[in-house]
Amino acid sequence: MQNPDVIIIGAGAAGLMCAATAGYRGRNVLLLEHSNKIGRKILMSGGGRCNFTNLHNSPANYLSANPHFCKSALSRYPAQAFIELVERHGIDYHEKTLGQLFCDLSSKEIVQLLLTECDWAGVDIRTDCRIHRVDALERGFRVKTTFGTWECESLVIATGGLSIPNGGATPFAYELARQFGLEVTPLQAALVPFTLQPADLEIFKPLAGDSHRVRASIGKASFVENLLFTHRGLSGPAILQISSYWDPGGEVEIDLFPELDLLDWLKLQREKHPRADIRTLISRKMHKGIAQAFCTLWGFEGAINRFDNSRLEALAEQFHHWRIKPSGTEGYRTAEVTRGGIDTDEVSSKTFEARKAPGLYFIGECLDVTGHLGGHNFQFAWAAGFCAGQYV
Ligand code: FDA
């Protein structure tokens, strides 16, 4: 078997982008994927329509121990660059909300785009290929696989994070990083629903399927989007977003009326409808079942004219500052991404080459760079793949 110049392990978003970019530079690229499917997470993403980038993408959309790390790649390969690629391939797309761009038809189109680019760039792709071991040579690497052993000058690790283990996720990148003496920051499921303590679940389980617009906050991080009650706990975009900032044992603060001054509104209602029931009034501003559940939880009932100002203040305070302590998260089984990863201090932000292991590159989700919901994770994967592809 002829040795390639570059071996890329992992045919997901970052690996495919890197392969095509390096191939166009005339590098002989071999892309190895252990599962039988290319770009499985792309196919699953965005409810089958792939939220492939975000019009408002910026470094502020990422969590990392080094928030500056992603800046270089995102400026060299911004959202617009991927949008142009999508347009060149004639893929129709639309903005859903908040700058999130989705395919009109199917995420299969994004995988086909990447496969076409790899084909044009002469990339050799092998699926069902297990990696048995990787050894450093004096110059380059030896990669032992089910299909035999290759040597290469540059080795790129693009095997992603731990989410959806039955979809092909493995800890390969972290293990290989450790093999080469690179630090890995603590890993945690992120963009993931919360589970609730049994007592809380008993109260909120009957609301499963109901959603409500809230502000979910932890410290300075806060997101105004929908919260969805589920059979196991809390989900919906506001919860998925804030889950990336949550540490086990911590609380989340939820403002159930982020766009309303509830106290002012209730005082007005007291003047207009003094005999109206407090629960009925609150039900005008949120789903009836949700209003009932919270009023029962906090012991608010009866006609509003029986609520003096201090009681109304207490009620508004509860609704604007609901503090909930999740029992945990649903974990990697349903998480969209992994928070944490290979320490960005170990890798050049320009080339993605490991400082301690020349010729070894890490790109995409395996790094300690976690995007917000809304196309930012793919945008970082495209950008990192593109940038590393210039140097491998
Ligand atoms: P990615 O996971 O894409 O690719 C890694 C590849 O490596 C996979 O093909 C895997 O099989 C392979 N691999 C793993 N271990 C290996 C090994 N040992 N040997 C060989 N190959 C190996 N993001 C976004 O921006 N918009 C969205 O709409 C969504 N939606 C979404 C839905 C769901 C259900 C999930 C789980 C995730 C998302 N995401 C998302 C997140 C997004 O999918 C993710 O951040 C990117 O796919 C990361 O790209 P990578 O290329 O780094 O890893």
Tab-separated table of C-alpha atoms and ligand atoms in Angstrom:
chain	number	residue	atom	x	y	z
A	1	MET	CA	0.000	0.000	0.000
A	2	GLN	CA	1.344	3.423	-0.929
A	3	ASN	CA	1.900	5.722	2.044
A	4	PRO	CA	-0.098	8.968	2.019
A	5	ASP	CA	1.328	12.373	3.008
A	6	VAL	CA	-1.511	12.936	5.451
A	7	ILE	CA	-3.714	10.580	7.461
A	8	ILE	CA	-6.871	12.029	8.970
A	9	ILE	CA	-8.704	9.929	11.552
A	10	GLY	CA	-12.453	10.658	11.777
A	11	ALA	CA	-14.673	11.423	8.772
A	12	GLY	CA	-16.961	13.914	10.497
A	13	ALA	CA	-17.367	17.634	9.966
A	14	ALA	CA	-13.788	18.698	10.749
A	15	GLY	CA	-12.072	15.670	9.194
A	16	LEU	CA	-13.901	15.946	5.855
A	17	MET	CA	-13.220	19.686	5.630
A	18	CYS	CA	-9.542	19.214	6.457
A	19	ALA	CA	-9.210	16.338	3.956
A	20	ALA	CA	-10.639	18.334	1.049
A	21	THR	CA	-8.554	21.429	1.900
A	22	ALA	CA	-5.297	19.457	2.108
A	23	GLY	CA	-6.183	17.461	-1.016
A	24	TYR	CA	-6.656	20.661	-3.037
A	25	ARG	CA	-3.126	21.671	-1.991
A	26	GLY	CA	-1.860	18.573	-3.740
A	27	ARG	CA	-1.341	16.540	-0.574
A	28	ASN	CA	-2.025	12.841	-0.830
A	29	VAL	CA	-4.717	12.364	1.856
A	30	LEU	CA	-6.094	9.185	3.439
A	31	LEU	CA	-9.212	9.682	5.590
A	32	LEU	CA	-9.996	6.816	7.998
A	33	GLU	CA	-13.387	6.313	9.657
A	34	HIS	CA	-14.146	3.478	12.055
A	35	SER	CA	-17.900	3.383	11.519
A	36	ASN	CA	-19.682	2.375	8.342
A	37	LYS	CA	-21.094	5.864	7.787
A	38	ILE	CA	-19.505	9.171	6.853
A	39	GLY	CA	-20.621	12.290	8.735
A	40	ARG	CA	-23.132	10.550	10.974
A	41	LYS	CA	-23.569	13.565	13.291
A	42	ILE	CA	-24.080	15.862	10.331
A	43	LEU	CA	-26.869	13.546	9.198
A	44	MET	CA	-28.514	13.585	12.664
A	45	SER	CA	-28.100	17.300	13.169
A	46	GLY	CA	-30.731	20.003	13.133
A	47	GLY	CA	-33.577	17.471	13.135
A	48	GLY	CA	-32.262	16.061	9.819
A	49	ARG	CA	-31.786	19.498	8.241
A	50	CYS	CA	-28.328	20.370	9.659
A	51	ASN	CA	-27.989	23.764	11.275
A	52	PHE	CA	-24.686	24.179	9.438
A	53	THR	CA	-23.668	27.644	10.623
A	54	ASN	CA	-24.904	30.851	12.188
A	55	LEU	CA	-25.025	34.322	10.645
A	56	HIS	CA	-24.069	35.899	13.983
A	57	ASN	CA	-21.181	33.527	14.733
A	58	SER	CA	-18.390	35.075	16.789
A	59	PRO	CA	-15.797	33.971	19.378
A	60	ALA	CA	-18.334	34.974	22.058
A	61	ASN	CA	-20.317	31.846	21.097
A	62	TYR	CA	-17.698	29.482	22.521
A	63	LEU	CA	-16.655	28.189	25.945
A	64	SER	CA	-13.002	27.320	26.430
A	65	ALA	CA	-10.368	27.738	29.115
A	66	ASN	CA	-8.780	30.060	26.537
A	67	PRO	CA	-11.593	32.111	24.958
A	68	HIS	CA	-9.125	33.639	22.453
A	69	PHE	CA	-8.121	30.297	20.934
A	70	CYS	CA	-10.949	30.086	18.383
A	71	LYS	CA	-10.522	33.658	17.113
A	72	SER	CA	-7.877	33.027	14.485
A	73	ALA	CA	-9.665	30.102	12.809
A	74	LEU	CA	-13.069	31.805	12.867
A	75	SER	CA	-11.654	34.928	11.267
A	76	ARG	CA	-9.847	32.960	8.553
A	77	TYR	CA	-12.857	30.755	7.842
A	78	PRO	CA	-15.971	32.703	8.874
A	79	ALA	CA	-19.592	31.599	8.542
A	80	GLN	CA	-19.767	33.402	5.187
A	81	ALA	CA	-17.097	31.110	3.743
A	82	PHE	CA	-19.176	28.012	4.471
A	83	ILE	CA	-22.347	29.735	3.231
A	84	GLU	CA	-20.582	30.412	-0.084
A	85	LEU	CA	-19.584	26.753	-0.297
A	86	VAL	CA	-23.189	25.706	0.335
A	87	GLU	CA	-24.349	28.106	-2.388
A	88	ARG	CA	-21.710	26.870	-4.864
A	89	HIS	CA	-23.180	23.382	-4.408
A	90	GLY	CA	-26.672	24.684	-5.099
A	91	ILE	CA	-28.017	23.737	-1.667
A	92	ASP	CA	-31.100	25.723	-0.657
A	93	TYR	CA	-31.191	26.922	2.923
A	94	HIS	CA	-33.104	29.210	5.237
A	95	GLU	CA	-32.657	31.113	8.469
A	96	LYS	CA	-34.781	29.612	11.219
A	97	THR	CA	-34.246	31.926	14.185
A	98	LEU	CA	-31.356	33.855	15.689
A	99	GLY	CA	-29.171	33.549	12.575
A	100	GLN	CA	-29.355	29.729	12.498
A	101	LEU	CA	-29.028	28.429	8.924
A	102	PHE	CA	-30.626	25.087	8.006
A	103	CYS	CA	-30.860	23.121	4.745
A	104	ASP	CA	-34.309	23.404	3.173
A	105	LEU	CA	-34.287	19.705	2.335
A	106	SER	CA	-31.875	17.464	4.198
A	107	SER	CA	-28.566	17.296	6.044
A	108	LYS	CA	-27.611	14.602	3.521
A	109	GLU	CA	-26.872	17.501	1.173
A	110	ILE	CA	-24.112	18.773	3.493
A	111	VAL	CA	-22.525	15.318	3.680
A	112	GLN	CA	-22.769	15.032	-0.119
A	113	LEU	CA	-21.147	18.476	-0.459
A	114	LEU	CA	-18.196	17.363	1.655
A	115	LEU	CA	-17.894	14.028	-0.153
A	116	THR	CA	-17.932	15.806	-3.509
A	117	GLU	CA	-15.228	18.222	-2.330
A	118	CYS	CA	-13.134	15.279	-1.074
A	119	ASP	CA	-13.646	13.483	-4.384
A	120	TRP	CA	-12.565	16.549	-6.400
A	121	ALA	CA	-9.543	16.934	-4.098
A	122	GLY	CA	-8.565	13.279	-4.632
A	123	VAL	CA	-9.038	12.152	-1.011
A	124	ASP	CA	-8.993	8.396	-0.365
A	125	ILE	CA	-11.714	7.578	2.217
A	126	ARG	CA	-11.914	4.231	4.045
A	127	THR	CA	-14.823	3.354	6.318
A	128	ASP	CA	-15.090	0.417	8.779
A	129	CYS	CA	-11.430	0.991	9.552
A	130	ARG	CA	-10.302	0.447	13.143
A	131	ILE	CA	-7.170	2.156	14.370
A	132	HIS	CA	-5.123	-0.329	16.409
A	133	ARG	CA	-2.189	1.887	17.318
A	134	VAL	CA	-0.308	5.041	16.464
A	135	ASP	CA	3.456	5.410	16.879
A	136	ALA	CA	5.677	8.408	16.375
A	137	LEU	CA	8.548	7.938	13.933
A	138	GLU	CA	11.618	10.107	13.741
A	139	ARG	CA	9.671	12.117	11.181
A	140	GLY	CA	5.971	11.414	10.986
A	141	PHE	CA	3.768	8.603	12.272
A	142	ARG	CA	2.938	4.946	11.777
A	143	VAL	CA	-0.761	4.067	11.942
A	144	LYS	CA	-1.746	0.424	12.322
A	145	THR	CA	-5.332	-0.320	11.202
A	146	THR	CA	-7.623	-3.165	10.198
A	147	PHE	CA	-6.623	-2.524	6.585
A	148	GLY	CA	-2.886	-2.555	7.251
A	149	THR	CA	-0.192	-0.165	8.358
A	150	TRP	CA	0.547	3.221	6.817
A	151	GLU	CA	3.182	5.841	7.495
A	152	CYS	CA	2.522	9.539	7.031
A	153	GLU	CA	4.183	12.910	7.571
A	154	SER	CA	1.119	14.548	9.120
A	155	LEU	CA	-1.501	12.903	11.278
A	156	VAL	CA	-4.786	14.712	11.990
A	157	ILE	CA	-7.106	13.616	14.775
A	158	ALA	CA	-10.710	14.600	14.058
A	159	THR	CA	-12.596	11.975	16.043
A	160	GLY	CA	-14.915	14.419	17.848
A	161	GLY	CA	-16.266	14.209	21.388
A	162	LEU	CA	-18.126	11.655	23.508
A	163	SER	CA	-21.749	12.453	22.770
A	164	ILE	CA	-23.977	9.768	21.220
A	165	PRO	CA	-21.721	6.780	21.969
A	166	ASN	CA	-23.966	4.412	19.995
A	167	GLY	CA	-23.487	6.705	16.980
A	168	GLY	CA	-19.752	6.082	16.782
A	169	ALA	CA	-18.298	8.458	19.383
A	170	THR	CA	-15.103	7.260	21.091
A	171	PRO	CA	-12.522	8.783	23.468
A	172	PHE	CA	-9.843	8.163	20.826
A	173	ALA	CA	-8.675	11.801	20.554
A	174	TYR	CA	-8.264	12.213	24.319
A	175	GLU	CA	-6.406	8.911	24.652
A	176	LEU	CA	-4.070	9.743	21.807
A	177	ALA	CA	-3.475	13.233	23.227
A	178	ARG	CA	-2.465	11.644	26.540
A	179	GLN	CA	-0.245	9.149	24.709
A	180	PHE	CA	1.687	12.148	23.359
A	181	GLY	CA	1.784	13.895	26.755
A	182	LEU	CA	-0.891	16.507	26.008
A	183	GLU	CA	-3.224	17.759	28.751
A	184	VAL	CA	-6.944	17.137	28.482
A	185	THR	CA	-9.303	19.396	30.468
A	186	PRO	CA	-12.210	17.791	32.405
A	187	LEU	CA	-14.911	16.435	30.112
A	188	GLN	CA	-18.638	16.851	30.608
A	189	ALA	CA	-21.809	16.364	28.572
A	190	ALA	CA	-23.038	19.735	27.274
A	191	LEU	CA	-26.015	21.039	25.283
A	192	VAL	CA	-27.889	18.389	27.209
A	193	PRO	CA	-31.254	18.171	29.067
A	194	PHE	CA	-31.312	18.293	32.870
A	195	THR	CA	-32.746	15.569	35.042
A	196	LEU	CA	-34.569	16.599	38.240
A	197	GLN	CA	-34.578	15.478	41.869
A	198	PRO	CA	-37.521	13.087	42.532
A	199	ALA	CA	-39.501	15.719	44.503
A	200	ASP	CA	-39.192	18.288	41.707
A	201	LEU	CA	-39.921	15.699	39.043
A	202	GLU	CA	-43.179	14.806	40.750
A	203	ILE	CA	-44.309	18.430	40.442
A	204	PHE	CA	-43.168	19.048	36.873
A	205	LYS	CA	-43.609	15.670	35.173
A	206	PRO	CA	-47.313	16.295	34.472
A	207	LEU	CA	-46.190	19.296	32.387
A	208	ALA	CA	-44.159	17.085	29.999
A	209	GLY	CA	-44.510	18.463	26.491
A	210	ASP	CA	-45.336	22.036	27.588
A	211	SER	CA	-42.886	24.801	26.848
A	212	HIS	CA	-42.482	28.409	27.909
A	213	ARG	CA	-40.108	31.235	27.018
A	214	VAL	CA	-37.689	31.909	29.887
A	215	ARG	CA	-34.319	33.357	30.697
A	216	ALA	CA	-32.008	30.631	32.054
A	217	SER	CA	-28.911	31.925	33.839
A	218	ILE	CA	-25.812	30.720	35.613
A	219	GLY	CA	-23.533	33.530	36.719
A	220	LYS	CA	-23.071	35.914	33.808
A	221	ALA	CA	-24.242	33.407	31.188
A	222	SER	CA	-27.882	33.762	30.285
A	223	PHE	CA	-30.139	32.690	27.404
A	224	VAL	CA	-33.678	33.794	26.572
A	225	GLU	CA	-35.292	30.919	24.707
A	226	ASN	CA	-37.861	28.179	25.307
A	227	LEU	CA	-37.778	25.769	28.235
A	228	LEU	CA	-39.436	22.409	27.626
A	229	PHE	CA	-40.730	20.212	30.452
A	230	THR	CA	-39.978	16.522	29.828
A	231	HIS	CA	-40.717	13.192	31.522
A	232	ARG	CA	-37.218	13.221	32.981
A	233	GLY	CA	-36.709	16.908	33.698
A	234	LEU	CA	-36.052	20.062	31.710
A	235	SER	CA	-34.992	20.571	28.125
A	236	GLY	CA	-35.545	23.032	25.259
A	237	PRO	CA	-33.014	25.478	23.820
A	238	ALA	CA	-32.713	27.670	26.941
A	239	ILE	CA	-31.837	24.621	29.043
A	240	LEU	CA	-29.496	23.056	26.481
A	241	GLN	CA	-27.603	26.344	26.222
A	242	ILE	CA	-27.244	26.873	29.967
A	243	SER	CA	-26.310	23.202	30.551
A	244	SER	CA	-22.907	23.982	28.998
A	245	TYR	CA	-22.228	26.310	31.954
A	246	TRP	CA	-23.556	23.994	34.664
A	247	ASP	CA	-21.387	22.070	37.093
A	248	PRO	CA	-22.807	19.131	39.092
A	249	GLY	CA	-24.432	20.294	42.317
A	250	GLY	CA	-25.028	23.792	40.956
A	251	GLU	CA	-28.265	25.744	40.613
A	252	VAL	CA	-29.841	27.327	37.558
A	253	GLU	CA	-31.826	30.539	37.866
A	254	ILE	CA	-34.867	30.792	35.650
A	255	ASP	CA	-36.824	33.938	34.964
A	256	LEU	CA	-40.254	32.696	33.936
A	257	PHE	CA	-41.193	36.146	32.596
A	258	PRO	CA	-38.042	37.538	30.976
A	259	GLU	CA	-39.914	40.096	28.890
A	260	LEU	CA	-42.535	41.229	31.412
A	261	ASP	CA	-42.405	43.173	34.673
A	262	LEU	CA	-44.749	40.767	36.440
A	263	LEU	CA	-45.203	42.987	39.502
A	264	ASP	CA	-46.320	46.022	37.457
A	265	TRP	CA	-48.601	43.864	35.357
A	266	LEU	CA	-50.207	42.221	38.402
A	267	LYS	CA	-50.771	45.577	40.118
A	268	LEU	CA	-52.571	46.732	36.995
A	269	GLN	CA	-54.694	43.571	36.976
A	270	ARG	CA	-55.549	44.144	40.639
A	271	GLU	CA	-56.958	47.544	39.729
A	272	LYS	CA	-58.824	46.280	36.686
A	273	HIS	CA	-60.065	42.890	37.930
A	274	PRO	CA	-59.864	42.914	41.749
A	275	ARG	CA	-61.837	39.682	42.163
A	276	ALA	CA	-59.973	37.697	39.543
A	277	ASP	CA	-58.221	34.553	40.690
A	278	ILE	CA	-54.420	34.930	40.767
A	279	ARG	CA	-53.871	31.621	38.926
A	280	THR	CA	-56.320	32.568	36.179
A	281	LEU	CA	-54.538	35.869	35.719
A	282	ILE	CA	-51.083	34.296	35.507
A	283	SER	CA	-52.512	31.739	33.055
A	284	ARG	CA	-53.055	34.644	30.651
A	285	LYS	CA	-49.298	34.989	30.377
A	286	MET	CA	-48.220	31.332	30.388
A	287	HIS	CA	-49.649	27.872	29.727
A	288	LYS	CA	-52.411	27.185	32.248
A	289	GLY	CA	-50.857	23.966	33.546
A	290	ILE	CA	-47.508	25.671	34.143
A	291	ALA	CA	-49.151	28.578	35.991
A	292	GLN	CA	-51.109	26.149	38.192
A	293	ALA	CA	-48.034	24.057	38.981
A	294	PHE	CA	-45.938	27.022	40.090
A	295	CYS	CA	-48.754	28.665	42.054
A	296	THR	CA	-49.347	25.367	43.883
A	297	LEU	CA	-45.618	24.955	44.512
A	298	TRP	CA	-45.299	28.430	46.011
A	299	GLY	CA	-48.719	28.502	47.700
A	300	PHE	CA	-50.328	31.335	45.726
A	301	GLU	CA	-54.112	31.132	45.448
A	302	GLY	CA	-57.258	33.209	45.782
A	303	ALA	CA	-58.520	36.547	44.466
A	304	ILE	CA	-55.861	39.085	43.567
A	305	ASN	CA	-57.416	41.776	45.836
A	306	ARG	CA	-56.286	39.590	48.767
A	307	PHE	CA	-52.664	40.141	47.702
A	308	ASP	CA	-51.148	43.280	49.228
A	309	ASN	CA	-48.070	44.837	47.582
A	310	SER	CA	-45.573	42.851	49.609
A	311	ARG	CA	-47.285	39.562	48.733
A	312	LEU	CA	-47.387	40.493	45.066
A	313	GLU	CA	-43.705	41.400	45.285
A	314	ALA	CA	-42.951	37.984	46.787
A	315	LEU	CA	-44.908	36.289	44.011
A	316	ALA	CA	-43.158	38.271	41.260
A	317	GLU	CA	-39.806	37.549	42.874
A	318	GLN	CA	-40.513	33.796	42.746
A	319	PHE	CA	-41.532	33.830	39.087
A	320	HIS	CA	-38.613	36.033	38.024
A	321	HIS	CA	-36.027	34.118	40.097
A	322	TRP	CA	-36.972	30.425	40.150
A	323	ARG	CA	-33.881	28.592	41.360
A	324	ILE	CA	-33.679	24.925	40.538
A	325	LYS	CA	-30.964	22.418	41.344
A	326	PRO	CA	-30.915	19.671	38.689
A	327	SER	CA	-30.014	16.176	39.883
A	328	GLY	CA	-27.802	15.784	36.808
A	329	THR	CA	-27.980	15.699	33.041
A	330	GLU	CA	-29.106	13.040	30.593
A	331	GLY	CA	-25.401	12.549	29.841
A	332	TYR	CA	-23.630	11.695	26.609
A	333	ARG	CA	-26.540	9.527	25.467
A	334	THR	CA	-28.448	12.649	24.398
A	335	ALA	CA	-25.887	15.475	24.698
A	336	GLU	CA	-25.075	17.343	21.496
A	337	VAL	CA	-21.485	18.024	22.480
A	338	THR	CA	-18.698	17.466	24.999
A	339	ARG	CA	-17.516	20.403	27.087
A	340	GLY	CA	-13.766	20.407	27.663
A	341	GLY	CA	-11.221	18.466	25.656
A	342	ILE	CA	-7.632	18.716	24.554
A	343	ASP	CA	-6.156	21.754	26.274
A	344	THR	CA	-5.875	24.536	23.715
A	345	ASP	CA	-2.514	25.572	25.222
A	346	GLU	CA	-1.160	22.347	23.708
A	347	VAL	CA	-2.155	23.260	20.152
A	348	SER	CA	-1.345	26.161	17.809
A	349	SER	CA	-4.460	28.263	17.153
A	350	LYS	CA	-3.121	28.975	13.658
A	351	THR	CA	-2.157	25.501	12.427
A	352	PHE	CA	-3.791	23.194	15.039
A	353	GLU	CA	-0.485	21.344	15.331
A	354	ALA	CA	0.395	19.969	18.766
A	355	ARG	CA	3.301	21.939	20.235
A	356	LYS	CA	4.799	18.825	21.846
A	357	ALA	CA	4.355	16.552	18.799
A	358	PRO	CA	5.268	18.136	15.448
A	359	GLY	CA	3.179	16.713	12.609
A	360	LEU	CA	0.279	15.776	14.912
A	361	TYR	CA	-2.881	17.904	14.584
A	362	PHE	CA	-6.142	18.012	16.567
A	363	ILE	CA	-9.254	19.639	15.103
A	364	GLY	CA	-12.959	19.999	15.862
A	365	GLU	CA	-14.888	19.011	18.934
A	366	CYS	CA	-12.085	16.992	20.539
A	367	LEU	CA	-10.488	20.331	21.500
A	368	ASP	CA	-11.518	22.343	24.543
A	369	VAL	CA	-13.767	24.580	22.430
A	370	THR	CA	-17.522	24.200	22.931
A	371	GLY	CA	-19.978	26.169	20.872
A	372	HIS	CA	-23.387	27.455	21.785
A	373	LEU	CA	-26.424	25.825	20.227
A	374	GLY	CA	-27.322	27.170	16.792
A	375	GLY	CA	-24.704	26.095	14.231
A	376	HIS	CA	-21.628	27.286	16.138
A	377	ASN	CA	-20.193	23.812	16.716
A	378	PHE	CA	-20.206	23.001	13.021
A	379	GLN	CA	-18.767	26.431	12.244
A	380	PHE	CA	-15.782	25.733	14.504
A	381	ALA	CA	-15.350	22.258	12.975
A	382	TRP	CA	-15.338	23.723	9.404
A	383	ALA	CA	-12.952	26.499	10.440
A	384	ALA	CA	-10.508	24.231	12.305
A	385	GLY	CA	-10.579	21.679	9.459
A	386	PHE	CA	-9.952	24.379	6.873
A	387	CYS	CA	-7.085	25.996	8.821
A	388	ALA	CA	-5.282	22.732	9.627
A	389	GLY	CA	-5.792	21.678	6.003
A	390	GLN	CA	-3.519	24.568	4.954
A	391	TYR	CA	-0.581	23.190	6.953
A	392	VAL	CA	-0.751	19.388	7.079
B	1	FDA	P1	-17.743	14.468	14.509
B	1	FDA	O1	-18.370	13.810	15.666
B	1	FDA	O2	-18.595	15.139	13.505
B	1	FDA	O3	-16.867	13.426	13.701
B	1	FDA	C1	-16.004	12.518	14.333
B	1	FDA	C2	-15.851	11.314	13.435
B	1	FDA	O4	-14.828	10.487	13.940
B	1	FDA	C3	-17.107	10.468	13.378
B	1	FDA	O5	-17.390	10.124	12.050
B	1	FDA	C4	-16.748	9.245	14.210
B	1	FDA	O6	-17.427	8.065	13.814
B	1	FDA	C5	-15.272	9.137	13.948
B	1	FDA	N1	-14.528	8.427	14.983
B	1	FDA	C6	-14.706	8.488	16.321
B	1	FDA	N2	-13.837	7.680	16.937
B	1	FDA	C7	-13.079	7.114	15.965
B	1	FDA	C8	-12.014	6.183	15.999
B	1	FDA	N3	-11.560	5.681	17.156
B	1	FDA	N4	-11.475	5.787	14.815
B	1	FDA	C9	-11.920	6.290	13.650
B	1	FDA	N5	-12.938	7.158	13.564
B	1	FDA	C10	-13.514	7.586	14.724
B	1	FDA	N6	-23.817	21.267	15.752
B	1	FDA	C11	-24.200	22.327	14.987
B	1	FDA	O7	-23.404	23.251	14.786
B	1	FDA	N7	-25.466	22.359	14.456
B	1	FDA	C12	-26.380	21.355	14.653
B	1	FDA	O8	-27.488	21.382	14.103
B	1	FDA	C13	-25.987	20.275	15.477
B	1	FDA	N8	-26.879	19.281	15.778
B	1	FDA	C14	-26.465	18.191	16.495
B	1	FDA	C15	-27.376	17.156	16.756
B	1	FDA	C16	-26.960	16.041	17.467
B	1	FDA	C17	-27.953	14.955	17.773
B	1	FDA	C18	-25.615	15.946	17.914
B	1	FDA	C19	-25.143	14.738	18.662
B	1	FDA	C20	-24.725	16.976	17.674
B	1	FDA	C21	-25.128	18.110	16.969
B	1	FDA	N9	-24.248	19.164	16.726
B	1	FDA	C22	-24.675	20.241	15.980
B	1	FDA	C23	-22.849	19.112	17.175
B	1	FDA	C24	-21.957	18.691	15.989
B	1	FDA	O9	-22.489	17.525	15.407
B	1	FDA	C25	-20.520	18.419	16.440
B	1	FDA	O10	-20.039	19.462	17.231
B	1	FDA	C26	-19.637	18.243	15.209
B	1	FDA	O11	-20.075	17.129	14.461
B	1	FDA	C27	-18.178	18.054	15.616
B	1	FDA	O12	-17.434	17.778	14.463
B	1	FDA	P2	-16.146	16.844	14.537
B	1	FDA	O13	-15.716	16.646	13.127
B	1	FDA	O14	-15.202	17.376	15.520
B	1	FDA	O15	-16.672	15.470	15.132
